[in-house]
Structure formats: C-alpha cells, structure tokens
Coordinates of C-alpha atoms in Angstrom, one line a residue:
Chain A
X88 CA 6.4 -14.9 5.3
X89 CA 7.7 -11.6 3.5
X90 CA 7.9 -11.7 0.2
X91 CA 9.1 -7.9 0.0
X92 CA 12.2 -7.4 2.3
X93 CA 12.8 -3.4 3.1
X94 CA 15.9 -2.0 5.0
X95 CA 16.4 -0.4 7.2
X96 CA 13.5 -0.1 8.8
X97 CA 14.5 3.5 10.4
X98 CA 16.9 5.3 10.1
X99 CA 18.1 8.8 11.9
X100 CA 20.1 11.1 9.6
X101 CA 21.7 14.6 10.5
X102 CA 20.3 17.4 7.7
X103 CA 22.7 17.3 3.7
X104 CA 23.3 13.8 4.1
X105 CA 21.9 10.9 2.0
X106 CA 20.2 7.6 3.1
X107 CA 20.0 4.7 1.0
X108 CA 16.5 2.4 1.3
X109 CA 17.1 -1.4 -0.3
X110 CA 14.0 -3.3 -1.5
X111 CA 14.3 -6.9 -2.1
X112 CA 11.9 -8.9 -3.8
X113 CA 11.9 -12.6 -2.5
X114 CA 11.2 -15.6 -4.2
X115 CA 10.0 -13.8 -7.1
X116 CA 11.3 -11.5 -9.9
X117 CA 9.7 -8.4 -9.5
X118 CA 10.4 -6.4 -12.9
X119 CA 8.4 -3.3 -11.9
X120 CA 8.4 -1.8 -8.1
X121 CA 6.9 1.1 -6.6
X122 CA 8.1 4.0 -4.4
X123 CA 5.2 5.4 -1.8
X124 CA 6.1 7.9 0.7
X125 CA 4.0 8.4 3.8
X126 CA 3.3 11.4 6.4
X127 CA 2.0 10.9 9.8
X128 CA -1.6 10.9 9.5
X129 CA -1.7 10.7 6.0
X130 CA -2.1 7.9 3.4
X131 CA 0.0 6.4 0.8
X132 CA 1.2 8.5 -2.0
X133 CA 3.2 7.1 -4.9
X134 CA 6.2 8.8 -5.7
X135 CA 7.4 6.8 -8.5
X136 CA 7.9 3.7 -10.3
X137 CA 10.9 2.0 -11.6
X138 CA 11.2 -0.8 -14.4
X139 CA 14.4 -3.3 -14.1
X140 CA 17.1 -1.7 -16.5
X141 CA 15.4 1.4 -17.3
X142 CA 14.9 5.0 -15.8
X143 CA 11.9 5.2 -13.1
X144 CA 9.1 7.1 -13.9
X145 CA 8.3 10.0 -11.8
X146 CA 5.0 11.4 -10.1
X147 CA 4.4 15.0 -10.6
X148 CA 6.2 17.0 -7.6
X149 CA 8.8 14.4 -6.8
X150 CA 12.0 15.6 -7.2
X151 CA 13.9 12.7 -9.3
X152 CA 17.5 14.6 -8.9
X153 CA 16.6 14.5 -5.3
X154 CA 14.8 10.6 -4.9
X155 CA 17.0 8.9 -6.9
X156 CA 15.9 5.1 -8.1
X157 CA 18.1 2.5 -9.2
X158 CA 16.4 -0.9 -10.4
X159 CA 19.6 -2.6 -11.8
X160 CA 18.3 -6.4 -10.8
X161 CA 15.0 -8.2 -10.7
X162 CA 15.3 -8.6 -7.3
X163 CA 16.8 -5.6 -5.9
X164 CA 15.3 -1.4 -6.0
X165 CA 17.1 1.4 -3.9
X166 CA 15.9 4.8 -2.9
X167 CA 18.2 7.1 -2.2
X168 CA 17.4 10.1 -0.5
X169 CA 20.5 12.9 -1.3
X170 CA 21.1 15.8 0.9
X171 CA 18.2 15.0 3.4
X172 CA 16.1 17.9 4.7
X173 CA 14.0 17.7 7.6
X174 CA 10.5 18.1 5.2
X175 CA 12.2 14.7 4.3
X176 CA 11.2 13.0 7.1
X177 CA 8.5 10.4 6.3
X178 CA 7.5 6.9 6.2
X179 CA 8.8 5.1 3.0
X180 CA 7.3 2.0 1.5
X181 CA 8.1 -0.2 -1.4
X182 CA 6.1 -2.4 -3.4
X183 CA 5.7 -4.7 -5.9
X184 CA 3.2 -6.8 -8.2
X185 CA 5.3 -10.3 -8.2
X186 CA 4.9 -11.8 -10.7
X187 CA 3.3 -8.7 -12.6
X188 CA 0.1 -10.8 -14.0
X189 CA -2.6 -8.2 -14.6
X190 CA -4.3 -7.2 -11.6
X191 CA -2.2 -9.3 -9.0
X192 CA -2.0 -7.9 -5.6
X193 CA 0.7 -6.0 -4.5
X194 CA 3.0 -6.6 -1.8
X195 CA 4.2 -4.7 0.1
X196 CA 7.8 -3.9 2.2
X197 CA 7.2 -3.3 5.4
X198 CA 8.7 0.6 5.0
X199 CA 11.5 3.0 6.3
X200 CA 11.1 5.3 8.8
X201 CA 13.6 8.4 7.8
X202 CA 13.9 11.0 10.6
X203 CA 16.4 13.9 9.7
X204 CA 17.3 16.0 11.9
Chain B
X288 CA -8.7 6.0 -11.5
X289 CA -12.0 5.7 -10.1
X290 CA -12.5 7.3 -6.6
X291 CA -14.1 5.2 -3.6
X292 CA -15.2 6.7 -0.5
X293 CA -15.1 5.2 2.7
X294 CA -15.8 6.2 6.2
X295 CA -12.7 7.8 7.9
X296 CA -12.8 5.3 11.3
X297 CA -15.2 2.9 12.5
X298 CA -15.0 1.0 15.9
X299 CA -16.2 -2.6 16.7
X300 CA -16.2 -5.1 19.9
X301 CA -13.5 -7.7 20.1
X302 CA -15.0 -10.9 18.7
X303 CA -17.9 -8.8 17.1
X304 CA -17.9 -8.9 13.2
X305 CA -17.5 -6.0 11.3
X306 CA -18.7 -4.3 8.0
X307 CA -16.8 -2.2 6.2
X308 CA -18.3 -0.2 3.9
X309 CA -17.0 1.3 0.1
X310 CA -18.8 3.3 -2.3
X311 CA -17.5 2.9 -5.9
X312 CA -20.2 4.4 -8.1
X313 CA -17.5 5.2 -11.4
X314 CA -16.4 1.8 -11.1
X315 CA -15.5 1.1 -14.7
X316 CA -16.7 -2.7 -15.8
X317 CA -13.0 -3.9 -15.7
X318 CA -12.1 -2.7 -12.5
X319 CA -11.5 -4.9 -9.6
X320 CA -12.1 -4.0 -6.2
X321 CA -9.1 -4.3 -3.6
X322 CA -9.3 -3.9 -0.1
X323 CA -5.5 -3.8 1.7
X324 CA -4.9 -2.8 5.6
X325 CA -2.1 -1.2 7.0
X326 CA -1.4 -1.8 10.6
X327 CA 0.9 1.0 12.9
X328 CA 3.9 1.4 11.2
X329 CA 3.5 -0.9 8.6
X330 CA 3.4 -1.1 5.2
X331 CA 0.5 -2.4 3.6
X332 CA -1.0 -5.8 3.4
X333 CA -3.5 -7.5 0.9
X334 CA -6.8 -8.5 2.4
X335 CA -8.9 -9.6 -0.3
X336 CA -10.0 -8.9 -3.9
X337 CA -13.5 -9.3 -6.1
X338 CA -14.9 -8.3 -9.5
X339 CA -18.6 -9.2 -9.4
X340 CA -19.0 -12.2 -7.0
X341 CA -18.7 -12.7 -3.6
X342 CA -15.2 -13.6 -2.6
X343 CA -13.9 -15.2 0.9
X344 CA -10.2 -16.2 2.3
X345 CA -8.5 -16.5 5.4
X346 CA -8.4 -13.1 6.4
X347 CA -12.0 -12.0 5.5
X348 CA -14.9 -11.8 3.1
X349 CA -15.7 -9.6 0.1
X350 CA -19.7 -8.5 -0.5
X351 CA -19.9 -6.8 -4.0
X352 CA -23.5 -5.3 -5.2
X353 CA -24.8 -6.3 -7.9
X354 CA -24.4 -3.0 -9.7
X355 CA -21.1 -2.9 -8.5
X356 CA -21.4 0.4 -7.3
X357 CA -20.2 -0.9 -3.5
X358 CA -18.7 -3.3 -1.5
X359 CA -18.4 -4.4 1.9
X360 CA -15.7 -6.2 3.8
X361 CA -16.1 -7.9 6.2
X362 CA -14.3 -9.4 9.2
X363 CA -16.2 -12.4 11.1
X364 CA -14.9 -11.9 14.4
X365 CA -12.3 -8.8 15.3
X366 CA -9.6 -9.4 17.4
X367 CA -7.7 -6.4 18.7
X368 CA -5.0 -7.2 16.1
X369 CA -7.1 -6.3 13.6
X370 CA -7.2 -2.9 14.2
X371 CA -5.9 -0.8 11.5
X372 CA -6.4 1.5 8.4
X373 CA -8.4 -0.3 5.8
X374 CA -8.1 0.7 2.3
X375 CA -10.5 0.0 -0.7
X376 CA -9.4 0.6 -3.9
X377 CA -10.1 0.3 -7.8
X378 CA -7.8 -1.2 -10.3
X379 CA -7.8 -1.8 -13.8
X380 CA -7.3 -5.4 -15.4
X381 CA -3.6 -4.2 -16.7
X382 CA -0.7 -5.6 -15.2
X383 CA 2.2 -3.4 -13.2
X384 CA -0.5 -0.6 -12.0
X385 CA 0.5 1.3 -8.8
X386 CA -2.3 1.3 -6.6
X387 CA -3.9 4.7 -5.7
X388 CA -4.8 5.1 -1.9
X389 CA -8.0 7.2 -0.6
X390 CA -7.7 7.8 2.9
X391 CA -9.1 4.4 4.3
X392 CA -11.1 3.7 6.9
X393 CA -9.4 3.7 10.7
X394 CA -11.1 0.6 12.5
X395 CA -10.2 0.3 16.3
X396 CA -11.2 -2.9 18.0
X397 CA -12.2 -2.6 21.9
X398 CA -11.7 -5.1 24.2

C-alpha cells in the first residue's frame, strides 16, 4: 500500500488564487520531504526540500514567497501555491526517504495535478 | 551528481523481457545505482537498487558491470502495465538526498 498519501490529486483553480497540496507520510516519520514539480513531457525537477521544524531549502529559481512549505509535523508537509498563475500549472509530487537511513529509497506521493485557469 | 544517460523510449512485446540500458561512467565509488518508474500520471515508484553486485526483487533485476560504469534493468516478462518512464539514477551513501532525474527512458509494451 501507500506509504506517502498526497491530496488532492487535482485540482482546478481560477488565476490569483492559492491551492494548498497535503503530503502525509504513513506509517513512518518522515523528518525530511521533498517538493518536485513536473511539466507535461518533462521529468522531475526538485523544487525544494523541507526539514520538520525548520525553514525548507530552496532550489535556485523557485520562488519561496511564492511555493510556500510548511513541515510543522513528522507526518505532515503542505505546498501552497499563492496567487496561482496559469505558468503554474504542473504536476506536483512529494517525496520522502522514510525512515531517512542513508541511501533508502524514496517514496513517492502519487502527485497533484494543478490546472489554473 | 553524477549524470547517467539512457535511451529516450524503447518498445518491447508483451511477455518479452526487456533490457534497459544506463550509462554511468562518473559514477563515484559510493554511489548507488537506482532505477524508479513512473507510470501516466503518477508519481514515482522504486524498482530496484545495486552497488556492485547483481541485485533481484519482485519487480525486476539489476545487472551492474564490473567497472560500474553501467547497468541494466531488466524486466523478465513485460506486461502492458509495465509501460512507463524508467529512470536511472546515482545517489550518494548520505542519508535525506533528493534524487536528481535525467529524462528516463519511455518503454511501451505492445500487445
């Protein structure tokens, strides 16, 4: 079964509004998660990561007043999109290394289709 | 992080095996090799992992060389579920790395 619960899995916004993505971790205390972002036709490309109780770290481009990150538990990351644009429109994936012993697979949400229109 | 190249699609039979191919040729001595799949609109799954020896689970096995410098996966018998974007990719030994994806290899499965 999952152990990386995402929600929603799509979601249809109108253009200046914000849209909240949850990632829950299950069974497992994940202290560190990942934010990818996804285009059609394109592959994964990490936007940032967040540690439990500390700011996330952000990749080079991403806007972090704009992708905002809270990690406040070890079982629960949100992304929030604020005022949406339709460039915005993507394929967003969580992920997380579980148990974080070095060089554990990852697993994976099963991501957020954001459509803004 | 060390680059791998893979072919951008291959195609295989249904109930045919299949080799997937990765070239690694920076692969530092600590890095492990990952392969993950994504299928449509899905995020990614884990497939199988390796360091020097052969590896096999459920889902497939893992052929390193012996210099390490590439890998194959491979998938005994392809069912049309299997079709998907394949992904091989290097990571270090240290713990909470993000994984950095190449462009994979599209693998369609024909009936």
């Amino acid at each position: 079964g999952a152990v990386v619960s995402q929600h929603p899995s799509w979601v249809i916004c109108k253009s200046g509004t914000s849209v909240k993505i949850e990632c829950r971790s299950l069974d497992f205390q994940a202290t560190t998660m990942f934010w990818y972002r996804q285009f059609p036709k394109q592959s994964l490309m990490l936007m940032a990561t967040s540690n439990e109780g500390s700011k996330a770290t952000y990749e080079q481009g991403v806007e972090k007043d704009k992708f905002l990150i809270n990690h406040a538990s070890l079982t629960l990351s949100t992304l929030t999109v604020t005022s949406a644009h339709p460039e915005d429109s993507s394929f967003y994936i969580c992920s997380t290394t579980g148990q974080g012993a070095a060089n554990s697979p990852l697993h994976f949400g099963n991501g957020t289709r954001l459509t803004v229109t | 992080d060390a680059k791998t190249t893979q072919p951008n699609s291959m195609e295989s039979n249904e109930e045919e095996p299949v080799h997937l191919p990765c070239n690694h040729s920076t692969i530092s001595g600590t890095d492990y090799i990952h392969w993950y799949r994504q299928l449509p609109s899905q995020g990614p799954e884990y497939v199988i992992h390796g360091l020097t020896s052969n590896v096999n689970n459920r889902m497939a096995s893992l052929a390193i060389a012996e210099d390490r410098k590439s890998s194959t996966l491979i998938l005994h018998r392809a069912t049309l579920r299997d079709a998907a974007v394949y992904y091989c990719i290097l990571r270090g030994r240290m713990g909470n790395t993000p994984l950095v994806f190449g462009k994979g290899t599209r693998l369609s499965v024909i009936a």
